Amino acid sequence: MIKSENTEKRNYITHMPDKSGAFLVAGKIIANHGGNITRVNYNKAVDTHTLFIEVQGSADAHEKIQKELEECGYLPKAEAEKEQKIPQIMMIVLTLRDEPGSVKPVLEILDSHKVNISYISSQENGSGFQSFKMGLFIENTGEIKALIEEISKICEIKILDYEVTDRLLDGTVFYVSFANEMRKILNLNQNQTNEVLVYANQMMQILDEQKKSPLKTFDYIRRFASLVVSRKGESFKPDISFMTLKNGITLFIVEPPCGSNTYILARTGDSNTADSLNNSGSSSSKNDHSASSSNTELLFIDSGFACYREEMLELLRGLFPNFDSMKKTGIITHADQDHAGLLDLFEKTYMSAGCYENFRLEKEGKLNFREQIPLHKPYCNLSKIISGYKTPDLEKCIPFKERSFERTNTAAPELFEEVGTQNFFDLDFNFYEGLGGHVRGDTIIECPELKLLFSGDIYVNIRGFSNEQKEFNALAPFLMTGVDSDSEIARKSREYLLLNYSDYIICPGHGAVKT
């Protein structure tokens, strides 16, 4: 495998003739220029001619590879196959910015493919965009496939009507329709839309090899995106509850339908505040209970998805009237996007060395620990786009010492190794890094005096899921073929927690608190 620092990976969405030796031609072109094929996927049931090829090589090699693939008709810019000459009319709608020259690139593409316009209609509507309805006179469905792919890279395109004369076109419509739907759900730009299409295809390839339906894969991705987006704004209604602990400490619990639980520890101070909290009980309202205005410090454990930032801020300002001026410290149990989305709210965030290394890799543009697992990489990349995740500022991340993964004599490494202790509210919180059963860097945090344990996703309370949480949390195991990096270590770690902390309040990564 090519590993030079001067190489990069690029995805080529190629369009090949349905005949023997077609892929061999592309393979020779790539090999002749020193490129290394790192991934390839073709699924005839979805599209007869579309082949995804991921290639690693130098910038110069990619330039030559792309040129030769275009020259032989395998990329959209090249003249497509000539076998089919059945004329037909295709109706399309293009969404373009309402500004001078916006339609020019599309017309240039049509001209380059020698496609005639038989009908065109457009009318401004004051929205800043215009919908151009066009009828295209097509002599070759191979040509229109390449044309559609090329247009879809610069603007949204919808296919209204066409005569099904070729299986080739069916696949094109499927991919373009899926890309358009994801763009609309997530409000993506064109580059992000193309990324989603590549990651979705990677995921489909993995699941297809496990005899799982390609169409089910795309449906689950669509549902994942829709559920995350549908819970924003006024629809963001997490379950909110609290527990009054020793030393005037109150634990606030925020359980959203999508993403991890967020836990907040606060010293409520006066007994009147604690009494009012106790009388209010558990609620899904954001403003039913608030902490004493004398409170000056908050400790957060995990923080959910980044896309719920504004909703969480509104919720937190309702719980803590002086939230903006309070000292806010964070802890994360692991570095998955659904737990680490809001770390920028905290002055500093404590974490295991494994979590810190995960973020350092991201900052350097390298694969994080999830992405290093081929089965998890496509989901991880999609999750970043869907949730709006950004790598946290490393200067605000405080790692504990590295744990040892080596065997001691003949004994296996301990499931959990103490890596640090930190004092909050005059109480000691002990940090234990695991062996990475869920993901490298996963950590549990215990406070012996409060009999409190934060388990992250080493333990999730499935029986404590709401109906919405059940629906959302069923998607990741399918799309990732399992959420654990090492299922056997994850199982042993979970059993260890339930056995050794049976008298503790266990705060899971997802689901209700276990008392």
Short mmCIF file of C-alpha atoms in Angstrom, two decimals, residues 16-507:
data_model
loop_
_atom_site.label_atom_id
_atom_site.label_comp_id
_atom_site.label_asym_id
_atom_site.label_seq_id
_atom_site.Cartn_x
_atom_site.Cartn_y
_atom_site.Cartn_z
CA MET A 16 -18.51 1.80 -17.42
CA PRO A 17 -19.98 -0.34 -20.20
CA ASP A 18 -21.70 -3.50 -19.00
CA LYS A 19 -19.24 -5.90 -20.62
CA SER A 20 -16.26 -8.04 -19.67
CA GLY A 21 -12.91 -6.29 -19.31
CA ALA A 22 -14.39 -2.89 -18.48
CA PHE A 23 -12.88 -2.72 -15.00
CA LEU A 24 -9.58 -4.08 -16.34
CA VAL A 25 -9.21 -0.98 -18.51
CA ALA A 26 -9.65 1.30 -15.48
CA GLY A 27 -7.31 -0.86 -13.39
CA LYS A 28 -4.54 -0.58 -15.97
CA ILE A 29 -4.91 3.20 -16.18
CA ILE A 30 -4.64 3.52 -12.40
CA ALA A 31 -1.70 1.10 -12.12
CA ASN A 32 0.21 2.77 -14.99
CA HIS A 33 0.36 5.98 -12.99
CA GLY A 34 1.31 4.38 -9.67
CA GLY A 35 -2.16 4.59 -8.15
CA ASN A 36 -3.31 2.08 -5.55
CA ILE A 37 -6.97 0.99 -5.52
CA THR A 38 -8.02 1.04 -1.85
CA ARG A 39 -11.74 0.43 -2.36
CA VAL A 40 -14.00 -0.59 -5.22
CA ASN A 41 -17.76 -1.19 -5.29
CA TYR A 42 -20.22 -2.18 -7.98
CA ASN A 43 -23.80 -3.33 -7.41
CA LYS A 44 -25.72 -4.26 -10.54
CA ALA A 45 -29.00 -4.42 -8.62
CA VAL A 46 -28.72 -0.69 -7.89
CA ASP A 47 -26.98 0.56 -11.04
CA THR A 48 -25.72 -1.41 -14.05
CA HIS A 49 -22.90 0.98 -14.93
CA THR A 50 -21.83 2.98 -11.84
CA LEU A 51 -18.60 1.80 -10.22
CA PHE A 52 -17.08 3.55 -7.18
CA ILE A 53 -13.26 3.40 -7.08
CA GLU A 54 -11.16 4.85 -4.23
CA VAL A 55 -7.56 5.44 -5.30
CA GLN A 56 -4.48 6.49 -3.33
CA GLY A 57 -1.77 8.32 -5.25
CA SER A 58 0.12 11.56 -5.77
CA ALA A 59 -1.56 14.72 -7.04
CA ASP A 60 0.21 14.29 -10.39
CA ALA A 61 -0.96 10.67 -10.62
CA HIS A 62 -4.57 11.64 -9.90
CA GLU A 63 -4.45 14.30 -12.61
CA LYS A 64 -3.26 11.75 -15.19
CA ILE A 65 -5.67 9.06 -14.00
CA GLN A 66 -8.64 11.40 -14.24
CA LYS A 67 -7.61 12.57 -17.72
CA GLU A 68 -7.30 9.02 -19.09
CA LEU A 69 -10.54 7.87 -17.45
CA GLU A 70 -12.27 10.82 -19.13
CA GLU A 71 -10.66 10.05 -22.47
CA CYS A 72 -11.88 6.44 -22.43
CA GLY A 73 -15.41 7.52 -21.47
CA TYR A 74 -15.40 6.35 -17.83
CA LEU A 75 -15.92 9.77 -16.23
CA PRO A 76 -18.78 12.23 -16.87
CA LYS A 77 -16.68 14.77 -18.79
CA ALA A 78 -15.87 12.22 -21.44
CA GLU A 79 -18.14 11.36 -24.35
CA ALA A 80 -20.28 8.43 -23.21
CA GLU A 81 -21.01 5.10 -24.89
CA LYS A 82 -22.48 5.10 -28.39
CA GLU A 83 -24.33 1.78 -28.49
CA GLN A 84 -27.81 3.14 -27.82
CA LYS A 85 -29.44 5.65 -30.13
CA ILE A 86 -33.12 5.59 -29.13
CA PRO A 87 -34.40 9.21 -29.09
CA GLN A 88 -36.58 10.29 -26.17
CA ILE A 89 -37.58 13.36 -24.17
CA MET A 90 -36.53 13.74 -20.53
CA MET A 91 -38.11 16.39 -18.31
CA ILE A 92 -35.87 17.79 -15.54
CA VAL A 93 -36.06 20.65 -13.02
CA LEU A 94 -32.90 22.54 -11.99
CA THR A 95 -32.74 24.72 -8.87
CA LEU A 96 -30.37 27.62 -9.55
CA ARG A 97 -29.52 30.85 -7.76
CA ASP A 98 -31.52 33.81 -9.06
CA GLU A 99 -28.50 35.76 -10.25
CA PRO A 100 -26.91 36.66 -13.63
CA GLY A 101 -25.14 33.79 -15.35
CA SER A 102 -26.35 31.02 -13.04
CA VAL A 103 -27.73 28.94 -15.90
CA LYS A 104 -24.63 29.31 -18.06
CA PRO A 105 -22.64 26.35 -16.58
CA VAL A 106 -25.62 24.05 -17.17
CA LEU A 107 -26.00 25.19 -20.77
CA GLU A 108 -22.28 24.61 -21.32
CA ILE A 109 -22.64 21.06 -20.00
CA LEU A 110 -25.59 20.42 -22.30
CA ASP A 111 -23.62 21.80 -25.24
CA SER A 112 -20.57 19.68 -24.43
CA HIS A 113 -22.78 16.57 -24.53
CA LYS A 114 -24.54 17.78 -27.69
CA VAL A 115 -27.95 17.58 -25.97
CA ASN A 116 -30.76 19.71 -27.45
CA ILE A 117 -33.34 21.53 -25.31
CA SER A 118 -36.86 20.88 -26.55
CA TYR A 119 -38.61 22.88 -23.81
CA ILE A 120 -37.57 25.40 -21.13
CA SER A 121 -39.57 27.42 -18.59
CA SER A 122 -38.56 29.53 -15.57
CA GLN A 123 -40.07 32.32 -13.49
CA GLU A 124 -38.57 34.25 -10.55
CA ASN A 125 -40.45 33.89 -7.25
CA GLY A 126 -38.61 36.22 -4.87
CA SER A 127 -36.92 33.37 -3.00
CA GLY A 128 -33.44 34.00 -4.39
CA PHE A 129 -33.65 30.79 -6.44
CA GLN A 130 -35.27 29.89 -9.76
CA SER A 131 -36.55 26.52 -10.90
CA PHE A 132 -35.69 25.87 -14.54
CA LYS A 133 -37.91 23.22 -16.10
CA MET A 134 -36.30 21.72 -19.18
CA GLY A 135 -37.19 19.10 -21.76
CA LEU A 136 -34.07 17.42 -23.12
CA PHE A 137 -34.04 15.58 -26.44
CA ILE A 138 -31.94 12.47 -25.79
CA GLU A 139 -30.50 10.16 -28.42
CA ASN A 140 -28.34 8.09 -26.09
CA THR A 141 -29.16 7.09 -22.51
CA GLY A 142 -25.48 6.49 -21.82
CA GLU A 143 -24.88 10.15 -22.65
CA ILE A 144 -27.68 11.39 -20.38
CA LYS A 145 -26.38 9.39 -17.42
CA ALA A 146 -23.02 11.16 -17.60
CA LEU A 147 -24.80 14.49 -18.15
CA ILE A 148 -27.03 14.09 -15.08
CA GLU A 149 -24.08 13.19 -12.86
CA GLU A 150 -22.16 16.25 -14.10
CA ILE A 151 -25.06 18.66 -13.59
CA SER A 152 -25.80 17.24 -10.11
CA LYS A 153 -22.32 18.33 -9.00
CA ILE A 154 -23.14 22.02 -9.50
CA CYS A 155 -26.85 22.27 -8.66
CA GLU A 156 -29.90 20.33 -7.55
CA ILE A 157 -31.53 18.34 -10.33
CA LYS A 158 -34.83 16.43 -10.29
CA ILE A 159 -35.96 14.00 -12.96
CA LEU A 160 -39.69 14.43 -13.61
CA ASP A 161 -40.36 12.04 -16.45
CA TYR A 162 -38.45 9.75 -18.79
CA GLU A 163 -39.05 6.69 -20.90
CA VAL A 164 -37.47 3.62 -19.33
CA THR A 165 -35.45 2.17 -22.20
CA ASP A 166 -32.33 1.28 -20.29
CA ARG A 167 -31.46 -0.08 -16.85
CA LEU A 168 -28.55 2.33 -16.94
CA LEU A 169 -30.83 5.31 -16.39
CA ASP A 170 -32.73 3.71 -13.50
CA GLY A 171 -29.59 3.67 -11.36
CA THR A 172 -28.80 7.27 -12.19
CA VAL A 173 -32.26 8.37 -11.07
CA PHE A 174 -31.89 6.40 -7.83
CA TYR A 175 -28.54 7.94 -6.86
CA VAL A 176 -29.55 11.47 -7.88
CA SER A 177 -32.89 11.20 -6.04
CA PHE A 178 -31.16 9.96 -2.87
CA ALA A 179 -28.56 12.75 -3.04
CA ASN A 180 -31.27 15.38 -3.55
CA GLU A 181 -33.28 14.06 -0.61
CA MET A 182 -30.26 14.13 1.71
CA ARG A 183 -29.39 17.63 0.52
CA LYS A 184 -32.89 18.81 1.37
CA ILE A 185 -33.06 17.09 4.77
CA LEU A 186 -29.67 18.38 5.93
CA ASN A 187 -29.45 21.65 3.96
CA LEU A 188 -26.13 20.52 2.42
CA ASN A 189 -23.99 22.25 -0.16
CA GLN A 190 -22.99 20.37 -3.30
CA ASN A 191 -19.62 19.15 -1.98
CA GLN A 192 -21.25 17.79 1.19
CA THR A 193 -23.93 16.09 -0.92
CA ASN A 194 -21.28 14.33 -2.98
CA GLU A 195 -19.51 13.24 0.22
CA VAL A 196 -22.74 11.77 1.59
CA LEU A 197 -23.22 9.81 -1.63
CA VAL A 198 -19.70 8.33 -1.41
CA TYR A 199 -20.05 7.41 2.29
CA ALA A 200 -23.49 5.91 1.68
CA ASN A 201 -22.05 3.77 -1.11
CA GLN A 202 -19.19 2.63 1.16
CA MET A 203 -21.72 1.61 3.79
CA MET A 204 -23.88 -0.15 1.21
CA GLN A 205 -20.85 -2.14 0.02
CA ILE A 206 -20.04 -3.35 3.54
CA LEU A 207 -23.63 -4.36 4.30
CA ASP A 208 -24.18 -5.87 0.87
CA GLU A 209 -21.28 -8.26 1.56
CA GLN A 210 -23.25 -9.37 4.63
CA LYS A 211 -26.30 -10.11 2.45
CA LYS A 212 -28.18 -7.05 3.70
CA SER A 213 -30.42 -5.12 1.32
CA PRO A 214 -28.76 -2.11 -0.38
CA LEU A 215 -32.09 -0.29 -0.44
CA LYS A 216 -32.51 -0.88 3.31
CA THR A 217 -29.09 0.71 3.85
CA PHE A 218 -30.10 3.89 2.06
CA ASP A 219 -33.42 3.91 3.91
CA TYR A 220 -31.67 3.66 7.30
CA ILE A 221 -29.30 6.50 6.39
CA ARG A 222 -32.30 8.62 5.37
CA ARG A 223 -34.08 7.79 8.65
CA PHE A 224 -30.95 8.58 10.68
CA ALA A 225 -30.68 12.04 9.11
CA SER A 226 -34.43 12.70 9.35
CA LEU A 227 -34.63 11.77 13.05
CA VAL A 228 -31.70 14.01 14.00
CA VAL A 229 -33.06 17.00 12.09
CA SER A 230 -36.70 16.50 13.15
CA ARG A 231 -35.77 16.94 16.83
CA LYS A 232 -34.35 20.44 16.41
CA GLY A 233 -36.00 23.72 17.43
CA GLU A 234 -39.33 23.42 19.24
CA SER A 235 -39.25 19.65 18.67
CA PHE A 236 -36.21 19.29 20.92
CA LYS A 237 -37.93 17.84 23.97
CA PRO A 238 -35.53 15.70 26.01
CA ASP A 239 -36.55 14.04 29.25
CA ILE A 240 -35.16 16.13 32.11
CA SER A 241 -34.88 14.80 35.65
CA PHE A 242 -32.67 15.34 38.70
CA MET A 243 -31.42 13.63 41.83
CA THR A 244 -30.47 15.36 45.09
CA LEU A 245 -27.21 13.85 46.39
CA LYS A 246 -25.01 14.42 49.43
CA ASN A 247 -23.23 17.68 50.29
CA GLY A 248 -25.86 19.82 48.59
CA ILE A 249 -25.01 18.36 45.17
CA THR A 250 -27.76 17.93 42.58
CA LEU A 251 -27.42 15.73 39.50
CA PHE A 252 -29.36 16.98 36.46
CA ILE A 253 -30.06 14.38 33.76
CA VAL A 254 -30.85 15.35 30.15
CA GLU A 255 -31.97 12.44 27.92
CA PRO A 256 -32.53 13.49 24.29
CA PRO A 257 -34.19 11.17 21.76
CA CYS A 258 -31.06 11.42 19.56
CA GLY A 259 -27.52 11.47 20.94
CA SER A 260 -26.01 10.77 24.33
CA ASN A 261 -27.29 11.72 27.75
CA THR A 262 -25.83 14.89 29.26
CA TYR A 263 -25.25 14.94 33.01
CA ILE A 264 -24.72 18.14 35.01
CA LEU A 265 -23.55 18.25 38.62
CA ALA A 266 -24.23 21.45 40.54
CA ARG A 267 -24.09 22.52 44.17
CA THR A 268 -27.58 23.94 44.59
CA GLY A 269 -26.62 25.53 47.89
CA ASP A 270 -29.80 26.36 49.83
CA SER A 271 -32.33 23.77 50.98
CA ASN A 272 -35.28 25.72 49.53
CA THR A 273 -33.92 25.16 46.01
CA ALA A 274 -33.45 21.45 46.66
CA ASP A 275 -36.98 21.18 48.06
CA SER A 276 -38.49 22.91 45.02
CA LEU A 277 -36.58 20.58 42.73
CA ASN A 278 -37.79 17.54 44.65
CA ASN A 279 -41.39 18.73 44.50
CA SER A 280 -41.26 19.33 40.74
CA GLY A 281 -40.33 15.75 39.85
CA SER A 282 -39.16 14.52 36.47
CA SER A 283 -40.32 16.48 33.46
CA SER A 284 -39.75 16.98 29.74
CA SER A 285 -40.17 20.73 30.08
CA LYS A 286 -37.10 22.96 29.80
CA ASN A 287 -38.17 25.44 32.48
CA ASP A 288 -39.86 23.43 35.23
CA HIS A 289 -36.91 23.58 37.59
CA SER A 290 -33.91 25.85 37.99
CA ALA A 291 -30.93 25.87 40.29
CA SER A 292 -30.03 28.49 42.84
CA SER A 293 -28.64 31.73 41.43
CA SER A 294 -25.84 31.47 44.04
CA ASN A 295 -24.42 28.50 42.14
CA THR A 296 -21.08 29.38 40.50
CA GLU A 297 -19.80 26.10 39.06
CA LEU A 298 -21.14 23.31 36.86
CA LEU A 299 -19.61 19.95 35.98
CA PHE A 300 -20.79 18.30 32.74
CA ILE A 301 -20.36 14.64 31.85
CA ASP A 302 -20.75 14.16 28.06
CA SER A 303 -22.60 16.67 25.91
CA GLY A 304 -24.62 15.14 23.05
CA PHE A 305 -24.70 16.11 19.37
CA ALA A 306 -23.26 19.43 18.13
CA CYS A 307 -26.38 20.14 16.04
CA TYR A 308 -28.42 20.69 19.24
CA ARG A 309 -26.18 23.49 20.50
CA GLU A 310 -28.78 26.26 20.46
CA GLU A 311 -31.48 24.03 21.92
CA MET A 312 -29.16 22.93 24.76
CA LEU A 313 -28.16 26.51 25.51
CA GLU A 314 -31.81 27.50 25.86
CA LEU A 315 -32.41 24.51 28.13
CA LEU A 316 -29.35 25.21 30.30
CA ARG A 317 -30.18 28.89 30.69
CA GLY A 318 -33.60 27.81 31.91
CA LEU A 319 -32.09 25.43 34.47
CA PHE A 320 -29.35 27.83 35.57
CA PRO A 321 -30.38 31.53 35.40
CA ASN A 322 -26.76 32.72 35.57
CA PHE A 323 -25.47 30.00 33.21
CA ASP A 324 -23.40 32.27 30.94
CA SER A 325 -21.28 33.61 33.82
CA MET A 326 -20.78 30.28 35.59
CA LYS A 327 -17.60 28.24 35.55
CA LYS A 328 -18.24 25.21 33.32
CA THR A 329 -16.01 22.14 33.31
CA GLY A 330 -16.50 19.05 31.18
CA ILE A 331 -15.71 15.33 31.34
CA ILE A 332 -16.23 12.91 28.47
CA THR A 333 -16.52 9.15 28.75
CA HIS A 334 -15.35 8.64 25.14
CA ALA A 335 -14.81 10.56 21.92
CA ASP A 336 -17.79 9.50 19.77
CA GLN A 337 -19.54 12.43 18.04
CA ASP A 338 -22.81 11.92 19.91
CA HIS A 339 -21.01 12.48 23.25
CA ALA A 340 -18.48 15.18 22.35
CA GLY A 341 -20.49 17.68 20.32
CA LEU A 342 -20.51 20.67 22.72
CA LEU A 343 -17.08 20.67 24.33
CA ASP A 344 -16.50 24.27 23.22
CA LEU A 345 -18.98 25.36 25.95
CA PHE A 346 -16.53 24.33 28.68
CA GLU A 347 -13.43 26.09 29.96
CA LYS A 348 -11.66 22.74 30.01
CA THR A 349 -12.63 19.10 29.46
CA TYR A 350 -10.98 16.17 31.22
CA MET A 351 -10.57 12.90 29.32
CA SER A 352 -8.51 9.77 28.96
CA ALA A 353 -5.29 9.85 26.96
CA GLY A 354 -7.05 7.66 24.41
CA CYS A 355 -9.78 10.29 23.88
CA TYR A 356 -7.15 13.01 23.53
CA GLU A 357 -5.24 10.97 20.96
CA ASN A 358 -8.47 10.47 19.01
CA PHE A 359 -8.95 14.24 18.75
CA ARG A 360 -5.27 14.82 17.94
CA LEU A 361 -5.54 12.44 14.99
CA GLU A 362 -8.60 14.34 13.73
CA LYS A 363 -6.79 17.68 14.01
CA GLU A 364 -3.95 16.30 11.89
CA GLY A 365 -6.38 15.10 9.23
CA LYS A 366 -5.79 11.44 10.06
CA LEU A 367 -8.28 8.67 10.76
CA ASN A 368 -9.63 8.67 14.31
CA PHE A 369 -10.01 5.38 16.21
CA ARG A 370 -13.55 4.75 14.89
CA GLU A 371 -12.48 5.49 11.32
CA GLN A 372 -9.61 3.01 11.63
CA ILE A 373 -12.26 0.27 11.85
CA PRO A 374 -13.44 -0.32 8.24
CA LEU A 375 -16.94 -1.35 9.35
CA HIS A 376 -17.39 1.87 11.36
CA LYS A 377 -15.71 4.41 9.07
CA PRO A 378 -18.63 5.25 6.71
CA TYR A 379 -21.09 5.72 9.59
CA CYS A 380 -18.59 7.88 11.47
CA ASN A 381 -18.09 10.13 8.44
CA LEU A 382 -21.82 10.41 7.81
CA SER A 383 -22.45 11.18 11.47
CA LYS A 384 -19.99 14.09 11.33
CA ILE A 385 -21.91 15.67 8.45
CA ILE A 386 -25.37 14.95 9.83
CA SER A 387 -24.59 16.21 13.36
CA GLY A 388 -22.37 19.15 12.38
CA TYR A 389 -19.49 17.78 14.46
CA LYS A 390 -16.19 19.67 14.74
CA THR A 391 -13.03 18.48 16.49
CA PRO A 392 -12.65 20.28 19.85
CA ASP A 393 -9.84 22.72 20.61
CA LEU A 394 -6.95 20.59 21.93
CA GLU A 395 -5.78 23.42 24.21
CA LYS A 396 -8.98 22.99 26.24
CA CYS A 397 -8.66 19.18 26.42
CA ILE A 398 -6.93 17.84 29.55
CA PRO A 399 -5.76 14.22 29.20
CA PHE A 400 -4.89 11.89 32.07
CA LYS A 401 -1.91 9.54 31.97
CA GLU A 402 -1.87 6.77 29.36
CA ARG A 403 -3.05 3.37 30.50
CA SER A 404 -0.96 0.26 29.94
CA PHE A 405 -2.23 -2.27 27.41
CA GLU A 406 0.65 -4.67 27.97
CA ARG A 407 0.32 -7.97 29.78
CA THR A 408 1.97 -8.22 33.20
CA ASN A 409 3.87 -11.53 33.19
CA THR A 410 1.21 -14.04 32.04
CA ALA A 411 -1.81 -12.10 33.28
CA ALA A 412 -3.96 -10.19 30.82
CA PRO A 413 -4.24 -6.40 31.17
CA GLU A 414 -6.87 -5.25 33.63
CA LEU A 415 -10.22 -4.38 32.10
CA PHE A 416 -9.98 -0.94 33.73
CA GLU A 417 -6.88 0.91 34.84
CA GLU A 418 -6.93 4.01 37.02
CA VAL A 419 -5.47 6.88 35.03
CA GLY A 420 -6.21 9.88 37.26
CA THR A 421 -8.21 11.58 39.99
CA GLN A 422 -9.70 15.05 39.90
CA ASN A 423 -11.41 17.01 42.66
CA PHE A 424 -14.78 18.69 42.00
CA PHE A 425 -17.00 20.20 44.70
CA ASP A 426 -14.42 19.02 47.29
CA LEU A 427 -15.07 15.44 46.17
CA ASP A 428 -12.70 13.03 44.43
CA PHE A 429 -13.68 11.68 41.01
CA ASN A 430 -11.61 8.71 39.85
CA PHE A 431 -11.04 7.99 36.17
CA TYR A 432 -10.55 4.44 34.83
CA GLU A 433 -9.70 3.86 31.18
CA GLY A 434 -10.94 0.61 29.65
CA LEU A 435 -9.42 -1.67 27.02
CA GLY A 436 -11.43 -0.09 24.21
CA GLY A 437 -14.28 -2.58 24.05
CA HIS A 438 -16.67 0.15 22.92
CA VAL A 439 -14.01 2.41 21.39
CA ARG A 440 -10.38 3.21 22.18
CA GLY A 441 -10.24 5.65 25.11
CA ASP A 442 -13.56 4.66 26.70
CA THR A 443 -13.59 5.66 30.36
CA ILE A 444 -15.67 5.24 33.49
CA ILE A 445 -15.78 7.92 36.19
CA GLU A 446 -16.65 7.10 39.79
CA CYS A 447 -17.28 9.25 42.85
CA PRO A 448 -17.16 6.89 45.86
CA GLU A 449 -18.53 9.43 48.34
CA LEU A 450 -21.63 10.05 46.20
CA LYS A 451 -21.84 6.37 45.14
CA LEU A 452 -22.03 7.64 41.58
CA LEU A 453 -20.70 6.04 38.38
CA PHE A 454 -20.71 7.41 34.81
CA SER A 455 -20.33 4.46 32.45
CA GLY A 456 -20.53 6.05 29.00
CA ASP A 457 -21.53 3.49 26.37
CA ILE A 458 -19.76 0.64 28.13
CA TYR A 459 -23.19 0.26 29.70
CA VAL A 460 -26.39 1.61 28.15
CA ASN A 461 -29.76 1.06 29.80
CA ILE A 462 -31.73 -0.41 26.89
CA ARG A 463 -34.68 -1.19 29.16
CA GLY A 464 -34.79 2.49 30.08
CA PHE A 465 -35.13 3.75 26.49
CA SER A 466 -38.11 5.86 25.51
CA ASN A 467 -39.88 4.86 22.28
CA GLU A 468 -38.03 7.62 20.41
CA GLN A 469 -34.69 6.47 21.81
CA LYS A 470 -35.46 2.89 20.78
CA GLU A 471 -36.16 4.01 17.22
CA PHE A 472 -32.98 6.08 16.94
CA ASN A 473 -30.63 3.69 18.74
CA ALA A 474 -31.67 0.81 16.49
CA LEU A 475 -30.10 2.53 13.47
CA ALA A 476 -26.41 2.64 14.45
CA PRO A 477 -26.02 -1.10 15.17
CA PHE A 478 -27.34 -1.86 11.67
CA LEU A 479 -25.32 0.81 9.85
CA MET A 480 -22.11 -0.01 11.77
CA THR A 481 -22.77 -3.78 11.95
CA GLY A 482 -22.42 -3.31 15.73
CA VAL A 483 -21.41 -0.34 17.88
CA ASP A 484 -18.51 -1.97 19.79
CA SER A 485 -14.90 -2.11 18.61
CA ASP A 486 -14.40 -5.44 20.40
CA SER A 487 -17.67 -7.07 21.41
CA GLU A 488 -16.08 -9.62 23.76
CA ILE A 489 -14.16 -6.98 25.74
CA ALA A 490 -17.28 -4.79 25.74
CA ARG A 491 -19.33 -7.65 27.19
CA LYS A 492 -16.78 -8.38 29.94
CA SER A 493 -16.50 -4.67 30.78
CA ARG A 494 -20.26 -4.33 31.09
CA GLU A 495 -20.49 -7.39 33.35
CA TYR A 496 -17.65 -6.00 35.49
CA LEU A 497 -19.50 -2.71 36.05
CA LEU A 498 -22.82 -4.31 36.94
CA LEU A 499 -21.09 -6.66 39.40
CA ASN A 500 -18.69 -4.24 41.08
CA TYR A 501 -20.95 -1.17 41.17
CA SER A 502 -24.23 -2.82 42.09
CA ASP A 503 -24.67 -0.41 45.04
CA TYR A 504 -23.92 2.70 42.92
CA ILE A 505 -26.12 5.02 40.93
CA ILE A 506 -25.07 4.12 37.38
CA CYS A 507 -25.43 6.89 34.79
#
